[in-house]
PDB file of C-alpha atoms and ligand atoms in Angstrom:
ATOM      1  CA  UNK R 288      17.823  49.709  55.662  1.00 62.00           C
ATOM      2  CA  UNK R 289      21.035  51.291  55.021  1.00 72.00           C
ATOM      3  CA  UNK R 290      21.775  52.100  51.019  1.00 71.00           C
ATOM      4  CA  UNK R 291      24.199  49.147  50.974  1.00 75.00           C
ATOM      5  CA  UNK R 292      21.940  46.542  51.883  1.00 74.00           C
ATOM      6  CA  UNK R 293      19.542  48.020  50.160  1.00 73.00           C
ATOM      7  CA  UNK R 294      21.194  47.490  47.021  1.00 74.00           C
ATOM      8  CA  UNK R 295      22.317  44.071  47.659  1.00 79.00           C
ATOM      9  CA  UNK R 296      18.684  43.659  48.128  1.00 71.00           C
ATOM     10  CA  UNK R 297      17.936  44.337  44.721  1.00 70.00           C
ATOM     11  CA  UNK R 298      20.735  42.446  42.931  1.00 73.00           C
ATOM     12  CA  UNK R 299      19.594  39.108  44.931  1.00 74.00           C
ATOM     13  CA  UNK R 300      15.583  40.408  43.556  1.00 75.00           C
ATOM     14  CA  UNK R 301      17.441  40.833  39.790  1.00 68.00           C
ATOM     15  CA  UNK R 302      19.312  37.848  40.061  1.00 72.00           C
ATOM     16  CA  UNK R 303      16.247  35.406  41.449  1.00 72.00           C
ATOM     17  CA  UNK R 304      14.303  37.077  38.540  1.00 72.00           C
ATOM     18  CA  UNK R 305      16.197  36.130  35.604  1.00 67.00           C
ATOM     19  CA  UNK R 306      16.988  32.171  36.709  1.00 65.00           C
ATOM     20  CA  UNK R 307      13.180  32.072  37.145  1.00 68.00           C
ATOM     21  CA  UNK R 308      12.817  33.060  33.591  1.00 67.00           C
ATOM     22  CA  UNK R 309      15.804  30.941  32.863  1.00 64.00           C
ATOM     23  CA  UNK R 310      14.227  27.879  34.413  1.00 65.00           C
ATOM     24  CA  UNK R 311      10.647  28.804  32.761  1.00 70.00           C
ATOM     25  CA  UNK R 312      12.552  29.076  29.224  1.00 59.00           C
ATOM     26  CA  UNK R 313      14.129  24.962  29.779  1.00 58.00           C
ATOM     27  CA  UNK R 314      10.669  23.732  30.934  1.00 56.00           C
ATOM     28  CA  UNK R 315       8.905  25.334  27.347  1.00 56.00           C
ATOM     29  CA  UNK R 316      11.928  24.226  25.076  1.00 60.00           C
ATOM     30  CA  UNK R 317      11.349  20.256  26.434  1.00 54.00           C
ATOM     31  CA  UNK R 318       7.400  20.703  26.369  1.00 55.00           C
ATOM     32  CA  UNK R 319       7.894  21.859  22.402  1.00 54.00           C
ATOM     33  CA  UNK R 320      10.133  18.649  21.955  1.00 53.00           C
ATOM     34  CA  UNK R 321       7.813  16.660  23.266  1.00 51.00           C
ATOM     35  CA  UNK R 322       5.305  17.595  21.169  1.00 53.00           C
ATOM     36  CA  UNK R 323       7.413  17.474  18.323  1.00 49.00           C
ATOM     37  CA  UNK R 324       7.845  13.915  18.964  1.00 53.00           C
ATOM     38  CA  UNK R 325       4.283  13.359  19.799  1.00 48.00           C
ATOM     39  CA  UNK R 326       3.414  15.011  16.268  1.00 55.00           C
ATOM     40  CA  UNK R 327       5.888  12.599  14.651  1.00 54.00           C
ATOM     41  CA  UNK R 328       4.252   9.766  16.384  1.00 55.00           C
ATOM     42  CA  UNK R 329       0.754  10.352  15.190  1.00 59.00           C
ATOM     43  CA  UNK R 330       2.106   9.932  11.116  1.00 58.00           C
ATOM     44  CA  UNK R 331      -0.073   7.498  10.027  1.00 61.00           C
ATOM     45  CA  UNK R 332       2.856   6.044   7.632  1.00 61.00           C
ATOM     46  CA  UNK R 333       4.546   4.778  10.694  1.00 59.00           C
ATOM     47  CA  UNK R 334       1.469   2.854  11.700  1.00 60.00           C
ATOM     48  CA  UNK R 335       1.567   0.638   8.663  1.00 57.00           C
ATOM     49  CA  UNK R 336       4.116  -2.203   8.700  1.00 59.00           C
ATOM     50  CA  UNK R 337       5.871  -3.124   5.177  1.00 51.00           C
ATOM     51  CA  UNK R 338       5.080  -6.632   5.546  1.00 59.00           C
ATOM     52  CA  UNK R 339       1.158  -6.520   5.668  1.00 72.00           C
ATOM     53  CA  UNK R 340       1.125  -5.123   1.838  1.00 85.00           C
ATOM     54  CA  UNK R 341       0.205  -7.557  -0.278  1.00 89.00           C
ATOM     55  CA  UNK R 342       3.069  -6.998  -3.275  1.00 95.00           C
ATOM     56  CA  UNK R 343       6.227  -5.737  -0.719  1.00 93.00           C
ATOM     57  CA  UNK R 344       9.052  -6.953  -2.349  1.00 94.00           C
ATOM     58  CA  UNK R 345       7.661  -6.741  -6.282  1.00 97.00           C
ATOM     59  CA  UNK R 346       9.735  -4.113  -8.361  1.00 98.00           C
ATOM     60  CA  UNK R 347       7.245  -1.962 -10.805  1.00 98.00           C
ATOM     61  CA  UNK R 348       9.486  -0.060 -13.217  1.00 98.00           C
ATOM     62  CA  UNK R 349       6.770   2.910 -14.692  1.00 98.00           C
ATOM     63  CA  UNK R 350       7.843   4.956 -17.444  1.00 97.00           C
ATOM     64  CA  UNK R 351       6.556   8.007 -18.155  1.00 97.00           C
ATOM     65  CA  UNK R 352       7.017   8.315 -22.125  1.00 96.00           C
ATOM     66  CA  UNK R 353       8.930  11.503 -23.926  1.00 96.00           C
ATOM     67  CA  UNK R 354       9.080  14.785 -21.854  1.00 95.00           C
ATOM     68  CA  UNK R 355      11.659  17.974 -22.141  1.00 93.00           C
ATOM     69  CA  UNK R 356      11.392  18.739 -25.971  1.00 92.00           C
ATOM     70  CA  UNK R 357      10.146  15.213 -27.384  1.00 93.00           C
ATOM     71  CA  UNK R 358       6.264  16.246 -26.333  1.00 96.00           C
ATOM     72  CA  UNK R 359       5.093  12.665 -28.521  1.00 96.00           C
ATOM     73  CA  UNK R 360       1.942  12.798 -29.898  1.00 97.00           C
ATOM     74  CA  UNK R 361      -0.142  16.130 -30.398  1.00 98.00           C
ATOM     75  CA  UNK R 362      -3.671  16.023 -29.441  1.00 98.00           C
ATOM     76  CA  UNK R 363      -6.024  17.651 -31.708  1.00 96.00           C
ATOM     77  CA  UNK R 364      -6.762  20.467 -29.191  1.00 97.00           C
ATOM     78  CA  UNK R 365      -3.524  20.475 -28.417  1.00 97.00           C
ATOM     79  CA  UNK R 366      -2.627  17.756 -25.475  1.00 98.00           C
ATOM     80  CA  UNK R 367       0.557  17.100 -25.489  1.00 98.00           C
ATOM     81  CA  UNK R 368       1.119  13.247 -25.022  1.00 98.00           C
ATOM     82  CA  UNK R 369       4.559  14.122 -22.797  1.00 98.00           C
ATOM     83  CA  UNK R 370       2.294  15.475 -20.296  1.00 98.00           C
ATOM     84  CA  UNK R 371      -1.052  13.011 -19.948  1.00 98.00           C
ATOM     85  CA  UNK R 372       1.832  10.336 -19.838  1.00 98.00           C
ATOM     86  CA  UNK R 373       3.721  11.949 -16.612  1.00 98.00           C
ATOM     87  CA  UNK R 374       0.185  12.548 -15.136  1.00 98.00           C
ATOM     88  CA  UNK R 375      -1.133   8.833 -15.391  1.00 98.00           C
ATOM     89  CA  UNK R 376       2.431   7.797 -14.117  1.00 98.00           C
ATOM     90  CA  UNK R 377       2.228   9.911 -10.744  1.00 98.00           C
ATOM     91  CA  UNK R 378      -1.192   8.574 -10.256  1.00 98.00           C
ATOM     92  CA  UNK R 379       0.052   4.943 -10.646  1.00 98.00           C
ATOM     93  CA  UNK R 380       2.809   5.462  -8.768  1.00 98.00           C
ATOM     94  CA  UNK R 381       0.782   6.194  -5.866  1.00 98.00           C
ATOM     95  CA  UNK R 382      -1.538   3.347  -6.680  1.00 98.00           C
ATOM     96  CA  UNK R 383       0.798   0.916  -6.908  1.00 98.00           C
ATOM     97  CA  UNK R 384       3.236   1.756  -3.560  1.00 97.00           C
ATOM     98  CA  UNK R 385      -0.704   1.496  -2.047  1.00 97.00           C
ATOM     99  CA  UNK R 386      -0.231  -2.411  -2.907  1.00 97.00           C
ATOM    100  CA  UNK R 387       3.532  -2.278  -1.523  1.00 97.00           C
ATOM    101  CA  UNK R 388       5.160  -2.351  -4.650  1.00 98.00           C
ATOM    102  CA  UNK R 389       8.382  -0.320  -5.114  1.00 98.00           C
ATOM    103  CA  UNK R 390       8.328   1.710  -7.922  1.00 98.00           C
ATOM    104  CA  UNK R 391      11.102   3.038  -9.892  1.00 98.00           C
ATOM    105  CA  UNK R 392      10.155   6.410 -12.253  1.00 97.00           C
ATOM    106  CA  UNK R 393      12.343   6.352 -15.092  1.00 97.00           C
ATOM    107  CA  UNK R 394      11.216  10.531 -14.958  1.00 96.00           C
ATOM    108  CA  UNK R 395       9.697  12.767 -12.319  1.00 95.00           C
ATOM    109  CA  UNK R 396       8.682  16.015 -14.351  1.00 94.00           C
ATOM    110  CA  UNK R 397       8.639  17.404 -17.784  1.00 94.00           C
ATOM    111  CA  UNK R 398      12.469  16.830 -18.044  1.00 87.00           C
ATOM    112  CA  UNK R 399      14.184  14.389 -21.199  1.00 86.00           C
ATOM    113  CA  UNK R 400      16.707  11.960 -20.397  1.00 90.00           C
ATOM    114  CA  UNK R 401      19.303  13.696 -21.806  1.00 89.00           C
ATOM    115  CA  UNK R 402      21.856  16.764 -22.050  1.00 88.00           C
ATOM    116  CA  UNK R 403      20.964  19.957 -23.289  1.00 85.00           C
ATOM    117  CA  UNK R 404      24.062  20.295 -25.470  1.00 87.00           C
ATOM    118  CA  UNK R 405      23.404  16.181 -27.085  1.00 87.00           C
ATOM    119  CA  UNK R 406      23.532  15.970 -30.493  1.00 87.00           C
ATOM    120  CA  UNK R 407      21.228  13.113 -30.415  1.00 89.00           C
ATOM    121  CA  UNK R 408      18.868  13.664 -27.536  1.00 89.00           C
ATOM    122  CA  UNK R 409      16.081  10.823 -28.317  1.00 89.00           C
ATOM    123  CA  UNK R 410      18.740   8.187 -28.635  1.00 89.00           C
ATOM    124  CA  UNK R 411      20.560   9.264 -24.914  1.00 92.00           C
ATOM    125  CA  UNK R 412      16.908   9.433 -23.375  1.00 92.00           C
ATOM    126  CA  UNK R 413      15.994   6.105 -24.559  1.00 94.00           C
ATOM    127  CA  UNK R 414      19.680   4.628 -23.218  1.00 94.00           C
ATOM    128  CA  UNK R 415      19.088   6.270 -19.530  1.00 94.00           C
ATOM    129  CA  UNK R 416      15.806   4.780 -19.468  1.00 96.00           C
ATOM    130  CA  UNK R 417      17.066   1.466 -19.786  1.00 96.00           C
ATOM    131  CA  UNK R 418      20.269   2.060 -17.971  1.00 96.00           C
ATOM    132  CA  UNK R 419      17.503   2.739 -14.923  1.00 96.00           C
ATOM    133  CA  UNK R 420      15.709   0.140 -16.186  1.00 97.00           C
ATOM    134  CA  UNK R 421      18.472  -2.817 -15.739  1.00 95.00           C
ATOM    135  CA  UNK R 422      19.536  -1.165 -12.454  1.00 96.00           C
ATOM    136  CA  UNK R 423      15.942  -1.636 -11.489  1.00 97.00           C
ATOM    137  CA  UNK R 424      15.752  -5.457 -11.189  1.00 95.00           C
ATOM    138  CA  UNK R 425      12.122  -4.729 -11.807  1.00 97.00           C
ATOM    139  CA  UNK R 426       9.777  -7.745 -12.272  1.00 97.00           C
ATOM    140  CA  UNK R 427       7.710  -6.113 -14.449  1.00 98.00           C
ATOM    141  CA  UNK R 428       7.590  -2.223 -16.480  1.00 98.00           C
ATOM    142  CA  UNK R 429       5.225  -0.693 -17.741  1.00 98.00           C
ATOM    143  CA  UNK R 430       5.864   2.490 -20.018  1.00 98.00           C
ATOM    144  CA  UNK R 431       3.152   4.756 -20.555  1.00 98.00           C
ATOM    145  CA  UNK R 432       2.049   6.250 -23.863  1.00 98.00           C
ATOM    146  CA  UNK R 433      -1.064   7.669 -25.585  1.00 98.00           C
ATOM    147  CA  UNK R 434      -1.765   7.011 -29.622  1.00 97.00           C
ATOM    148  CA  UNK R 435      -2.897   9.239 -32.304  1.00 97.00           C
ATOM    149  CA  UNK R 436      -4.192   8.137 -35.672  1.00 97.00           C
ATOM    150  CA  UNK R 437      -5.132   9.595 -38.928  1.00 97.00           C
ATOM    151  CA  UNK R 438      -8.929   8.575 -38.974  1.00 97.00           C
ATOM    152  CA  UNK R 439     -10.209  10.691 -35.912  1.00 97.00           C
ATOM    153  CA  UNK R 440     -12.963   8.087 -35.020  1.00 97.00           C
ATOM    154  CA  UNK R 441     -10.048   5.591 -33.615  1.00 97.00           C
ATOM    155  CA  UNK R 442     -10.284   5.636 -30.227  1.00 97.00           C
ATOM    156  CA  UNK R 443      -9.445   3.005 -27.199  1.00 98.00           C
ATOM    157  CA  UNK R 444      -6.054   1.703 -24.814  1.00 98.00           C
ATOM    158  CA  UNK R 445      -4.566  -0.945 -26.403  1.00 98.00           C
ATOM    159  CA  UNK R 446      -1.572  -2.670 -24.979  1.00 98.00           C
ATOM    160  CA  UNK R 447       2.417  -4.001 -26.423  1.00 98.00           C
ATOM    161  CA  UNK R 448       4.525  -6.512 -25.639  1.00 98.00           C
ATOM    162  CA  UNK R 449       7.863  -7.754 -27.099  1.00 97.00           C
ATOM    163  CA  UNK R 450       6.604 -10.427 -29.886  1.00 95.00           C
ATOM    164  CA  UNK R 451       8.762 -13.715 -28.589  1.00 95.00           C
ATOM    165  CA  UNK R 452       8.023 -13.065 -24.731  1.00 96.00           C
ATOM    166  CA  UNK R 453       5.806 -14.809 -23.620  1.00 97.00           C
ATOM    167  CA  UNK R 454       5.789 -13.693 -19.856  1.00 97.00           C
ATOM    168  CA  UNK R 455       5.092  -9.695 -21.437  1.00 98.00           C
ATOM    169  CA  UNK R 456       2.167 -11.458 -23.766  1.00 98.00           C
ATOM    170  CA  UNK R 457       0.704 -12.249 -20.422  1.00 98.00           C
ATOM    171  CA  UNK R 458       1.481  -9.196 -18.573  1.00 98.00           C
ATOM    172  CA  UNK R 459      -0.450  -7.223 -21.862  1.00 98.00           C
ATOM    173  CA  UNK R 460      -3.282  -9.448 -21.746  1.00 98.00           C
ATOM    174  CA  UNK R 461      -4.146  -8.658 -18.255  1.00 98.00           C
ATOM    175  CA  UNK R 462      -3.003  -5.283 -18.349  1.00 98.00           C
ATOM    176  CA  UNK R 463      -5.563  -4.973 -21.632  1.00 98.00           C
ATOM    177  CA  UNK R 464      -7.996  -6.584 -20.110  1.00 98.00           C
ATOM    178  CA  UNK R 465      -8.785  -4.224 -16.977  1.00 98.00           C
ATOM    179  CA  UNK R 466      -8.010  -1.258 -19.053  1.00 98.00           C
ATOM    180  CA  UNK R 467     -10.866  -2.870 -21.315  1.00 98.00           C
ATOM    181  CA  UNK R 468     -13.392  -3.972 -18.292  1.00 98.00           C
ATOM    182  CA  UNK R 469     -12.809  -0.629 -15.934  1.00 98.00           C
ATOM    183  CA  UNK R 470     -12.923   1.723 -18.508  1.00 98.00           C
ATOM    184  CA  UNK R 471     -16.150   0.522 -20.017  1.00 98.00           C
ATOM    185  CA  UNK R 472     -14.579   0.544 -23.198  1.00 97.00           C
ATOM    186  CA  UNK R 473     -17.537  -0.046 -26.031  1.00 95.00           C
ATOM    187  CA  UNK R 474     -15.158  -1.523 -28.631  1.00 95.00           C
ATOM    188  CA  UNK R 475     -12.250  -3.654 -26.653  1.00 97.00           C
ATOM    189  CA  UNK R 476      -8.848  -3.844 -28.341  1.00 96.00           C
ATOM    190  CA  UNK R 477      -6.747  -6.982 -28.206  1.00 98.00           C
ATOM    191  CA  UNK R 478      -2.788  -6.691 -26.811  1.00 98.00           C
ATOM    192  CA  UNK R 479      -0.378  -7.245 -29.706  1.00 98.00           C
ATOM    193  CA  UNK R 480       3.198  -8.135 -30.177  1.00 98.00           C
ATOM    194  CA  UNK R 481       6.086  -5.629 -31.470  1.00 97.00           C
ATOM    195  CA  UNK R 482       9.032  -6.343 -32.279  1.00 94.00           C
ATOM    196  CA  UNK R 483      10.622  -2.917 -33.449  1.00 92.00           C
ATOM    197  CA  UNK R 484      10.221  -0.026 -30.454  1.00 92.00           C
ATOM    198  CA  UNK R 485      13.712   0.317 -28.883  1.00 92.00           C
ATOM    199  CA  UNK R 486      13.133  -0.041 -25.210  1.00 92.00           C
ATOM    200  CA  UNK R 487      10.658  -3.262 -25.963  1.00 93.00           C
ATOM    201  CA  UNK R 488      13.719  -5.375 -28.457  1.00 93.00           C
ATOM    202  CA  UNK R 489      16.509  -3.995 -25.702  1.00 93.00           C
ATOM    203  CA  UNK R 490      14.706  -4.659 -22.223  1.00 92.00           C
ATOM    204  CA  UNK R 491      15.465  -7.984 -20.768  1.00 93.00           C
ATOM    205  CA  UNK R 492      12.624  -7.404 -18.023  1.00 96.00           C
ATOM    206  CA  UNK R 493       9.625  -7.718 -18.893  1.00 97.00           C
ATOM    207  CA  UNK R 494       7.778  -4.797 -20.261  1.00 98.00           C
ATOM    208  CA  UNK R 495       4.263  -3.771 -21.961  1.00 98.00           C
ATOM    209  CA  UNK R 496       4.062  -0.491 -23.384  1.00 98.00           C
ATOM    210  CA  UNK R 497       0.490   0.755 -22.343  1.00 98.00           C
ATOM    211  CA  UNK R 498      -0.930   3.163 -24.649  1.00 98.00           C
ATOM    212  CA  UNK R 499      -4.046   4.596 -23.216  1.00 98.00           C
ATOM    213  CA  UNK R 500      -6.199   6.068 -25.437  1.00 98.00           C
ATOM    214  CA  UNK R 501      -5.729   8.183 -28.870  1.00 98.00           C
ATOM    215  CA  UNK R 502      -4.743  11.737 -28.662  1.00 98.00           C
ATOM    216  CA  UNK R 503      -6.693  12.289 -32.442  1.00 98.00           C
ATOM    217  CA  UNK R 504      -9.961  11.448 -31.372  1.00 98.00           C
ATOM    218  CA  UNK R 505     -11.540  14.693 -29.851  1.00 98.00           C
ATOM    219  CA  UNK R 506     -13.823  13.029 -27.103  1.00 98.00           C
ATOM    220  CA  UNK R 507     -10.696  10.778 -25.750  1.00 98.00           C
ATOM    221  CA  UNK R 508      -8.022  13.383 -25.750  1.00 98.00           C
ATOM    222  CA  UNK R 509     -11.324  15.155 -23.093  1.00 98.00           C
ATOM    223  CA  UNK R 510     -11.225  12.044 -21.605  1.00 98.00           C
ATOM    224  CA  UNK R 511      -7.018  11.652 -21.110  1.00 98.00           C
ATOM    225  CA  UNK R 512      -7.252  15.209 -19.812  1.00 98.00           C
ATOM    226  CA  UNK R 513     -10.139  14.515 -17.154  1.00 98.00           C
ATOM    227  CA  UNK R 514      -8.516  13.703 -13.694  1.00 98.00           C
ATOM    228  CA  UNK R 515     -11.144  11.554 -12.798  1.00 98.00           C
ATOM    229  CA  UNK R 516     -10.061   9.664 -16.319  1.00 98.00           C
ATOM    230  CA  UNK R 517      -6.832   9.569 -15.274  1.00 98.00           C
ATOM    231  CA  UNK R 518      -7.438   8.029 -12.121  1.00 98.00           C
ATOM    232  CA  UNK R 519      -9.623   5.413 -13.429  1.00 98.00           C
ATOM    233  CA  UNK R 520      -7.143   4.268 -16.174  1.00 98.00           C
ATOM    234  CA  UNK R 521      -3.945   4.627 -12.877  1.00 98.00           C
ATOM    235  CA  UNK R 522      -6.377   1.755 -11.107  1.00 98.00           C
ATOM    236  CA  UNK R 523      -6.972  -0.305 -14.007  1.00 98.00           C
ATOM    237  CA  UNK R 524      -3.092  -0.668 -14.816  1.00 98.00           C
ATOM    238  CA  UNK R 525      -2.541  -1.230 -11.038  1.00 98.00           C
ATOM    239  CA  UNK R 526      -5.297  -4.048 -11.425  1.00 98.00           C
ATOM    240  CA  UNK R 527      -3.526  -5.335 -14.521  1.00 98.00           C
ATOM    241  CA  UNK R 528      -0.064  -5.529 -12.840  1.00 98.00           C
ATOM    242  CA  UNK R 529      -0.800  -7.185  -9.469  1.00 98.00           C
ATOM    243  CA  UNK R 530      -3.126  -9.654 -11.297  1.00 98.00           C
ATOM    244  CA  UNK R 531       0.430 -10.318 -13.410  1.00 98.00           C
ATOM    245  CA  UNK R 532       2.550 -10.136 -10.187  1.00 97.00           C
ATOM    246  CA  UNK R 533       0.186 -12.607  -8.411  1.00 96.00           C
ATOM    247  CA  UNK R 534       0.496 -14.905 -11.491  1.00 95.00           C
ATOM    248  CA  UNK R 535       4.559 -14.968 -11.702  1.00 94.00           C
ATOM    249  CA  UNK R 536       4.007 -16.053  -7.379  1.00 87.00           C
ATOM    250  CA  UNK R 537       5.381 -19.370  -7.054  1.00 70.00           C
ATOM    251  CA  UNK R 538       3.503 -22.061  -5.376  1.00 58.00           C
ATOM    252  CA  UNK R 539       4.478 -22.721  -2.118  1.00 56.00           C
ATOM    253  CA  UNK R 540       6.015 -26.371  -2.231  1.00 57.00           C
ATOM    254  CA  UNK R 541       4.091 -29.329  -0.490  1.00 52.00           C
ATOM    255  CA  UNK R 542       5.248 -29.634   2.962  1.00 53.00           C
ATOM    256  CA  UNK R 543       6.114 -33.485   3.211  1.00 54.00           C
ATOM    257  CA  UNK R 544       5.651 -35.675   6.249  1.00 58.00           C
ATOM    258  CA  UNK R 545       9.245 -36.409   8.128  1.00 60.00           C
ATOM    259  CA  UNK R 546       9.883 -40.052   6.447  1.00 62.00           C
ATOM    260  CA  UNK R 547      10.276 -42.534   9.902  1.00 65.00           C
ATOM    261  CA  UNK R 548      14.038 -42.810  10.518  1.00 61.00           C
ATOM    262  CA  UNK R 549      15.664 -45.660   9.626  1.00 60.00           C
ATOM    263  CA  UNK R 550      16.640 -47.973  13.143  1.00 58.00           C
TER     264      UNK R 550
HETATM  265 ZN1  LIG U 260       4.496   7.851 -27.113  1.00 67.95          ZN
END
């Protein structure tokens, strides 16, 4: 083999070489897609159609009360109601989207409703959160609080509705009434109308204002704290709401026999 061929030689060895690894690159690229696409395949969110939840198409409007520098109501060790409020809401949002429902946070994290530089920051929270209410359309909200009184030995949820509606005094009645049963509670509270808290006179939806237990009794601001708390009192108000979303259902008409036409 002269030196000429035996350099063409090796540029045909060179050459065969790199569109073998050329060909070998392609053929991993596609097997990574695939699996890429097989991975997005085995979600299991995919799996579950819209339609076989029991509440898809109910609108749950849940409002995490205060947050940014309104912290509410101080615990006596220190809880600050801003936070057990946005903790319970998290927990019910996931509850409730369980059941189907959309739900619409009026606030995601410690942040107000309003702009650092407002002069009046609790009145331009309490307008955004029913400017997102209205936009809602929601069928029912529920805002979120926690009480504190002066004698420490108050203690238990207890549940508000605005005083003329009578669609809300039935939300807070069920709503009250699971809180009551699935949190064991030794001395049961009744729901009560209000007709003075700003979002509860302004809201034309109907709202209850779930306050969940009292931040100035020692043992129940433990309790608020206690995940497992938390989760209990997130499945009671889901309880509470779909009992009042299955009660606003109406009844499906009665299907009539064809009358015989007329010869
Ligand atoms: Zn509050």
């Amino acid at each position: 083999m002269d030196k000429k061929t035996m350099t063409k030689v090796i540029f045909i060895m060179v050459a065969a070489m790199a569109v073998a690894l050329l060909i070998r690159g392609i053929v991993l690229h596609s097997k990574n897609d695939k699996q890429a696409q097989t991975n997005v395949e085995e979600l299991p969110f995919t799996e579950v159609e819209p339609e076989e939840k029991p509440y898809s198409g109910c609108i749950v409007v849940v409002d995490a009360g205060h947050g940014g520098k309104d912290p509410g109501k101080v615990g006596v060790n220190g809880t600050l109601e801003k936070d057990i409020n946005l903790e319970i809401a998290l927990l019910l949002k996931d509850e409730l989207e369980g059941e189907g429902i959309t739900v619409v946070l009026t606030r995601y994290d410690d942040s107000g409703l309003y702009d650092a530089n407002s002069s009046n920051k609790k009145v331009q929270d309490m307008r955004a959160r029913l400017l997102i209410i209205e936009e809602s359309k929601a069928d029912l909200v529920v805002s979120i609080h926690q009480n504190s009184f002066g004698d420490a030995s108050v203690r238990g949820p207890q549940v508000f509705y605005y005083e003329t509606s009578e669609n809300g005094a039935n939300a807070a009645e069920l709503v009250q009434n699971a809180l009551n049963e699935d949190l064991e509670i030794a001395r049961p509270r009744v729901q009560k109308g209000n007709d003075n808290y700003y979002l509860l006179t302004k809201c034309s939806n109907v709202m209850v204002i779930a306050e969940c237990g009292f931040l100035s009794n020692p043992e129940e601001e433990a309790l608020l704290n206690d995940k497992e708390y938390q989760q209990r009192i997130a499945e009671a108000l889901k309880r509470g709401i779909c009992e009042y979303l299955e009660s606003q259902r109406v009844a499906p008409m009665d299907i009539k026999e064809p009358e015989e036409p007329v010869i």
